[in-house]
Short mmCIF file of C-alpha atoms in Angstrom, two decimals:
data_model
loop_
_atom_site.label_atom_id
_atom_site.label_comp_id
_atom_site.label_asym_id
_atom_site.label_seq_id
_atom_site.Cartn_x
_atom_site.Cartn_y
_atom_site.Cartn_z
CA MET A 1 103.58 114.47 73.60
CA ALA A 2 106.74 112.21 73.86
CA PRO A 3 105.90 108.49 74.41
CA THR A 4 107.63 108.36 77.90
CA SER A 5 105.83 111.26 79.33
CA MET A 6 102.57 109.94 77.93
CA ILE A 7 103.16 106.79 79.84
CA ALA A 8 103.98 108.63 82.94
CA ARG A 9 100.77 110.88 82.75
CA CYS A 10 98.55 107.87 82.17
CA SER A 11 100.27 105.69 84.57
CA ARG A 12 99.72 108.42 87.39
CA LEU A 13 96.00 108.27 86.42
CA ALA A 14 95.79 104.63 86.27
CA SER A 15 97.66 104.05 89.44
CA LEU A 16 95.02 106.11 91.38
CA MET A 17 92.35 104.01 89.79
CA LEU A 18 94.18 100.84 90.76
CA GLY A 19 94.99 101.88 94.27
CA ALA A 20 91.25 102.82 94.97
CA SER A 21 89.88 99.33 93.84
CA LEU A 22 92.75 96.72 94.09
CA SER A 23 91.69 95.58 97.50
CA LEU A 24 88.28 94.70 96.18
CA ALA A 25 89.84 92.59 93.41
CA SER A 26 92.36 90.51 95.35
CA PRO A 27 91.62 86.84 94.98
CA GLY A 28 92.58 83.86 97.20
CA ALA A 29 91.71 85.29 100.62
CA VAL A 30 93.50 83.45 103.25
CA ALA A 31 93.86 83.58 107.16
CA GLN A 32 96.43 86.03 108.24
CA GLY A 33 99.85 84.18 108.30
CA ALA A 34 98.54 81.17 106.38
CA PRO A 35 100.48 80.26 103.24
CA THR A 36 99.10 82.02 100.34
CA TYR A 37 98.71 80.46 96.85
CA ALA A 38 101.99 82.52 95.75
CA ASP A 39 103.73 81.02 98.89
CA THR A 40 102.86 77.44 98.04
CA VAL A 41 104.01 77.76 94.36
CA GLU A 42 107.39 79.27 95.49
CA LEU A 43 107.91 76.84 98.21
CA ALA A 44 107.20 73.98 95.65
CA LYS A 45 109.45 75.34 93.13
CA ARG A 46 112.52 75.24 95.40
CA ALA A 47 111.83 71.83 96.93
CA GLY A 48 113.27 68.62 95.95
CA LEU A 49 110.75 66.71 98.17
CA VAL A 50 107.19 67.62 99.22
CA LEU A 51 105.69 65.34 101.68
CA ARG A 52 103.17 64.89 104.45
CA ALA A 53 104.55 63.84 107.65
CA GLN A 54 103.37 63.34 111.35
CA ILE A 55 105.33 65.06 114.23
CA VAL A 56 106.60 62.61 116.74
CA ARG A 57 108.72 64.93 118.99
CA MET A 58 109.76 68.63 119.00
CA THR A 59 113.01 69.64 120.92
CA ARG A 60 113.68 73.35 121.38
CA VAL A 61 116.91 74.65 120.23
CA ASN A 62 118.29 77.48 122.12
CA THR A 63 119.58 80.39 119.87
CA ALA A 64 121.27 83.47 120.94
CA ASN A 65 119.29 86.73 120.09
CA ALA A 66 121.85 89.36 119.88
CA ALA A 67 119.24 92.20 119.71
CA GLY A 68 117.53 90.95 122.90
CA ALA A 69 114.20 91.48 121.20
CA ALA A 70 111.32 88.69 121.37
CA SER A 71 111.16 86.68 118.11
CA PRO A 72 107.83 85.51 116.47
CA TYR A 73 109.46 82.19 115.98
CA GLN A 74 111.37 79.57 118.07
CA ARG A 75 113.59 76.94 116.53
CA TYR A 76 112.97 73.23 117.12
CA LEU A 77 114.63 69.95 116.16
CA VAL A 78 111.72 67.99 114.79
CA GLU A 79 111.37 64.24 114.72
CA ALA A 80 108.66 62.98 112.44
CA LYS A 81 107.33 60.04 110.55
CA THR A 82 106.58 60.00 106.84
CA GLN A 83 102.74 59.80 105.75
CA ALA A 84 102.97 60.33 102.18
CA LEU A 85 105.38 61.59 99.51
CA LEU A 86 103.63 64.05 97.34
CA TYR A 87 106.66 64.92 95.18
CA GLY A 88 110.24 63.62 94.80
CA THR A 89 112.64 61.92 92.39
CA GLN A 90 113.90 59.67 95.24
CA GLY A 91 112.23 57.73 97.88
CA ILE A 92 112.22 58.75 101.57
CA GLY A 93 112.43 56.66 104.77
CA GLY A 94 109.79 56.43 107.46
CA SER A 95 111.74 58.37 110.08
CA LEU A 96 112.69 62.00 109.57
CA ARG A 97 114.71 64.70 111.43
CA TYR A 98 114.83 68.30 110.55
CA ILE A 99 115.25 71.88 111.93
CA ALA A 100 112.08 74.29 111.71
CA ASP A 101 111.02 77.60 112.94
CA VAL A 102 107.64 77.51 114.62
CA PRO A 103 105.60 80.64 115.65
CA THR A 104 105.97 81.15 119.38
CA MET A 105 102.30 81.99 119.87
CA GLN A 106 100.23 78.74 120.31
CA GLY A 107 97.57 78.55 117.73
CA ALA A 108 99.07 81.05 115.24
CA PRO A 109 99.21 79.96 111.57
CA GLY A 110 102.16 77.81 111.21
CA SER A 111 102.27 76.55 114.88
CA VAL A 112 102.31 72.84 115.43
CA VAL A 113 102.45 70.27 118.20
CA ALA A 114 103.40 66.55 118.64
CA GLY A 115 100.87 64.31 116.88
CA GLN A 116 99.93 66.76 114.22
CA ASP A 117 100.38 66.29 110.38
CA VAL A 118 102.45 68.78 108.56
CA LEU A 119 103.47 69.38 104.94
CA LEU A 120 107.21 69.72 104.33
CA PHE A 121 108.95 71.38 101.51
CA ALA A 122 112.69 70.18 101.68
CA TRP A 123 115.75 68.49 100.40
CA ARG A 124 117.38 65.29 101.35
CA VAL A 125 120.72 65.72 103.28
CA ASP A 126 123.48 63.90 101.49
CA GLY A 127 124.76 60.86 103.26
CA LYS A 128 122.17 61.27 105.97
CA PRO A 129 118.96 59.38 104.75
CA THR A 130 116.83 60.25 107.74
CA GLU A 131 117.54 63.96 107.71
CA LEU A 132 115.92 66.84 105.79
CA ARG A 133 116.74 70.46 105.11
CA LEU A 134 113.76 72.71 104.80
CA VAL A 135 113.77 75.00 101.82
CA THR A 136 113.34 77.80 104.37
CA PRO A 137 113.16 77.59 108.09
CA THR A 138 109.36 78.19 108.05
CA ALA A 139 108.63 75.53 105.28
CA GLN A 140 106.92 73.39 107.63
CA GLN A 141 103.15 74.06 107.31
CA PRO A 142 100.13 72.63 109.34
CA TRP A 143 98.52 69.87 107.13
CA THR A 144 94.83 70.17 106.12
CA PRO A 145 92.93 68.38 103.46
CA GLU A 146 92.52 71.80 101.59
CA ALA A 147 96.13 72.60 102.06
CA GLU A 148 97.33 69.18 100.61
CA SER A 149 94.79 69.62 97.70
CA ARG A 150 96.26 72.93 96.94
CA VAL A 151 99.75 71.48 97.04
CA ARG A 152 98.97 68.61 94.78
CA SER A 153 97.37 70.97 92.13
CA VAL A 154 100.40 73.20 92.21
CA LEU A 155 102.75 70.25 91.80
CA THR A 156 100.71 68.67 88.80
CA GLY A 157 100.70 72.28 87.14
CA LEU A 158 104.45 72.88 87.58
CA VAL A 159 105.31 69.44 85.92
CA ALA A 160 102.96 69.93 82.95
CA ARG A 161 104.47 70.55 79.52
CA ASP A 162 102.42 73.68 79.11
CA THR A 163 103.08 75.31 82.50
CA PRO A 164 103.03 79.17 81.99
CA SER A 165 106.21 80.79 82.52
CA PRO A 166 106.24 84.02 84.79
CA THR A 167 106.18 87.36 83.01
CA THR A 168 109.37 89.39 82.99
CA SER A 169 108.64 92.54 80.86
CA VAL A 170 105.85 94.53 79.05
CA ARG A 171 107.35 94.93 75.64
CA GLU A 172 104.38 96.74 73.68
CA LEU A 173 100.81 97.88 74.28
CA LEU A 174 98.85 98.63 71.02
CA TYR A 175 95.24 99.70 70.90
CA VAL A 176 93.51 99.41 67.55
CA PRO A 177 89.95 101.07 67.30
CA GLY A 178 87.15 99.22 65.61
CA ASN A 179 84.75 100.32 63.06
CA LEU A 180 82.08 101.49 65.70
CA ALA A 181 82.38 104.10 68.32
CA GLY A 182 83.58 102.46 71.60
CA GLN A 183 84.82 99.38 69.60
CA GLY A 184 88.51 98.33 69.75
CA ARG A 185 91.17 96.01 70.94
CA THR A 186 94.35 96.28 72.95
CA GLN A 187 97.11 93.76 72.61
CA MET A 188 99.87 93.49 75.27
CA LEU A 189 103.02 91.74 74.38
CA LEU A 190 104.92 90.41 77.36
CA GLY A 191 108.30 88.83 77.69
CA THR A 192 108.60 85.53 79.91
CA LYS A 193 111.13 84.08 82.13
CA ASP A 194 111.77 81.27 79.56
CA ASN A 195 112.52 83.82 76.84
CA GLY A 196 109.20 83.27 75.31
CA THR A 197 106.21 85.66 74.70
CA ALA A 198 102.79 85.78 76.38
CA SER A 199 99.97 88.08 75.22
CA VAL A 200 97.01 89.80 76.88
CA THR A 201 94.10 90.89 74.73
CA VAL A 202 91.37 93.40 75.95
CA ARG A 203 88.36 93.76 73.71
CA HIS A 204 86.03 96.68 73.87
CA GLU A 205 82.44 96.50 72.40
CA PRO A 206 79.88 99.32 72.38
CA GLY A 207 77.74 99.53 75.76
CA LYS A 208 79.60 96.68 77.27
CA ALA A 209 82.35 96.29 79.92
CA PRO A 210 85.62 95.42 78.45
CA VAL A 211 86.68 91.77 78.43
CA TRP A 212 90.24 90.27 78.40
CA SER A 213 92.10 87.09 78.13
CA VAL A 214 95.77 85.88 78.10
CA SER A 215 97.77 83.50 75.99
CA PHE A 216 100.91 81.87 76.94
CA SER A 217 101.50 80.35 73.56
CA GLU A 218 102.63 81.61 70.15
CA VAL A 219 98.91 81.79 69.17
CA VAL A 220 97.52 85.18 69.90
CA GLY A 221 94.20 85.08 71.26
CA LYS A 222 94.07 81.37 71.95
CA ALA A 223 92.46 81.80 75.24
CA SER A 224 88.87 83.34 75.73
CA ARG A 225 88.86 84.41 79.30
CA PRO A 226 90.98 85.76 82.05
CA PRO A 227 92.89 83.13 84.28
CA ALA A 228 91.09 81.95 87.33
CA PRO A 229 92.43 83.18 90.71
CA ASP A 230 94.86 80.90 92.30
CA THR A 231 96.10 79.11 89.27
CA LEU A 232 99.61 79.23 87.73
CA GLU A 233 98.32 81.38 84.88
CA TRP A 234 97.12 84.03 87.38
CA TYR A 235 100.38 83.69 89.37
CA SER A 236 102.45 84.19 86.24
CA LEU A 237 100.75 87.59 85.82
CA ALA A 238 99.59 88.71 89.14
CA CYS A 239 102.88 88.25 90.91
CA PHE A 240 105.20 89.41 88.13
CA LEU A 241 103.57 92.25 85.93
CA PRO A 242 105.07 95.61 87.17
CA ARG A 243 102.48 97.82 89.13
CA THR A 244 103.84 100.93 87.28
CA LEU A 245 104.09 100.47 83.47
CA PRO A 246 107.93 100.70 82.71
CA SER A 247 108.91 103.90 80.59
CA GLN A 248 110.71 101.57 77.92
CA THR A 249 107.37 99.89 77.02
CA ARG A 250 106.48 100.62 73.44
CA VAL A 251 103.08 102.21 73.05
CA PRO A 252 102.60 103.32 69.37
CA GLY A 253 99.57 105.20 67.92
CA SER A 254 97.79 108.45 68.47
CA ASP A 255 97.54 110.13 72.04
CA ALA A 256 93.93 108.82 72.34
CA ASN A 257 95.11 105.14 71.39
CA ARG A 258 98.07 105.28 73.70
CA ASP A 259 95.77 106.46 76.61
CA GLN A 260 93.39 103.62 76.05
CA ALA A 261 96.14 101.04 75.77
CA ILE A 262 97.79 102.12 79.09
CA LEU A 263 94.50 102.43 80.84
CA ASP A 264 93.74 98.85 79.71
CA TYR A 265 96.87 97.58 81.18
CA TYR A 266 95.97 98.96 84.64
CA MET A 267 92.46 97.55 84.16
CA VAL A 268 94.01 94.15 83.78
CA LEU A 269 96.17 94.53 86.90
CA ASN A 270 93.19 95.54 88.84
CA ALA A 271 91.26 92.38 87.66
CA LEU A 272 94.12 90.21 88.68
CA GLY A 273 94.41 91.74 92.11
CA ASP A 274 97.32 91.67 94.41
CA CYS A 275 99.85 88.76 95.02
CA PRO A 276 99.96 88.30 98.71
CA HIS A 277 102.84 86.57 100.67
CA ASN A 278 102.56 85.30 104.17
CA VAL A 279 105.52 82.82 104.54
CA THR A 280 108.93 84.34 104.97
#
């Protein structure tokens, strides 16, 4: 059987398995509409400043709605005062002004009121020291101790020297049987955004569930366990690995070995779970 048709056949089988169980494996459950871990990472990546501020005043901005439909957001001019600068190469003043979109339903995730603390992902406006431009209109998020802890953890990880780069391709899957029945290893070579290489290793032992690990270094098999949910390692895989194995992926070996390698790929996807986004 041609490699491309082999991938397609195994992908259909594995996709059924993945769809049936993915909801059980999705990590990082959050309230509906609240920022997910992936949201936090992507907001932080886009921001030149991340800070905690307290809202002083919110003035509604009237905007025309050509379609006439009700919007889940209302635009406000927000005046706030700085509480803490979590990230930024330049200082920030005590008084702030910016435009933000806030959910119209009071109490919805993202809704805020005067006196409340918020987390802001923003850039300074050139020549206007008290004004900010949010990275997205909804990049004002209610502050909680848990939310700030998550943001600080993400920011620390993003500036670390060994920060994992998001995966961009699945280059090769190779299953090598062991000496015993049921024993073997699948090696997955992945391309990354920084033009580097990551690798996933799945190990099979007789009578045991397969175990897998990921390495974002040139040393294959350096890691000994899967990445923990809601970490940058998890994000770099769960949010970027294709849900259907690309047809151009090289899968050498016998038909049985190819089948096992492809099924292992979908097993890893299932273990990672989904990568939800709530912030637009």
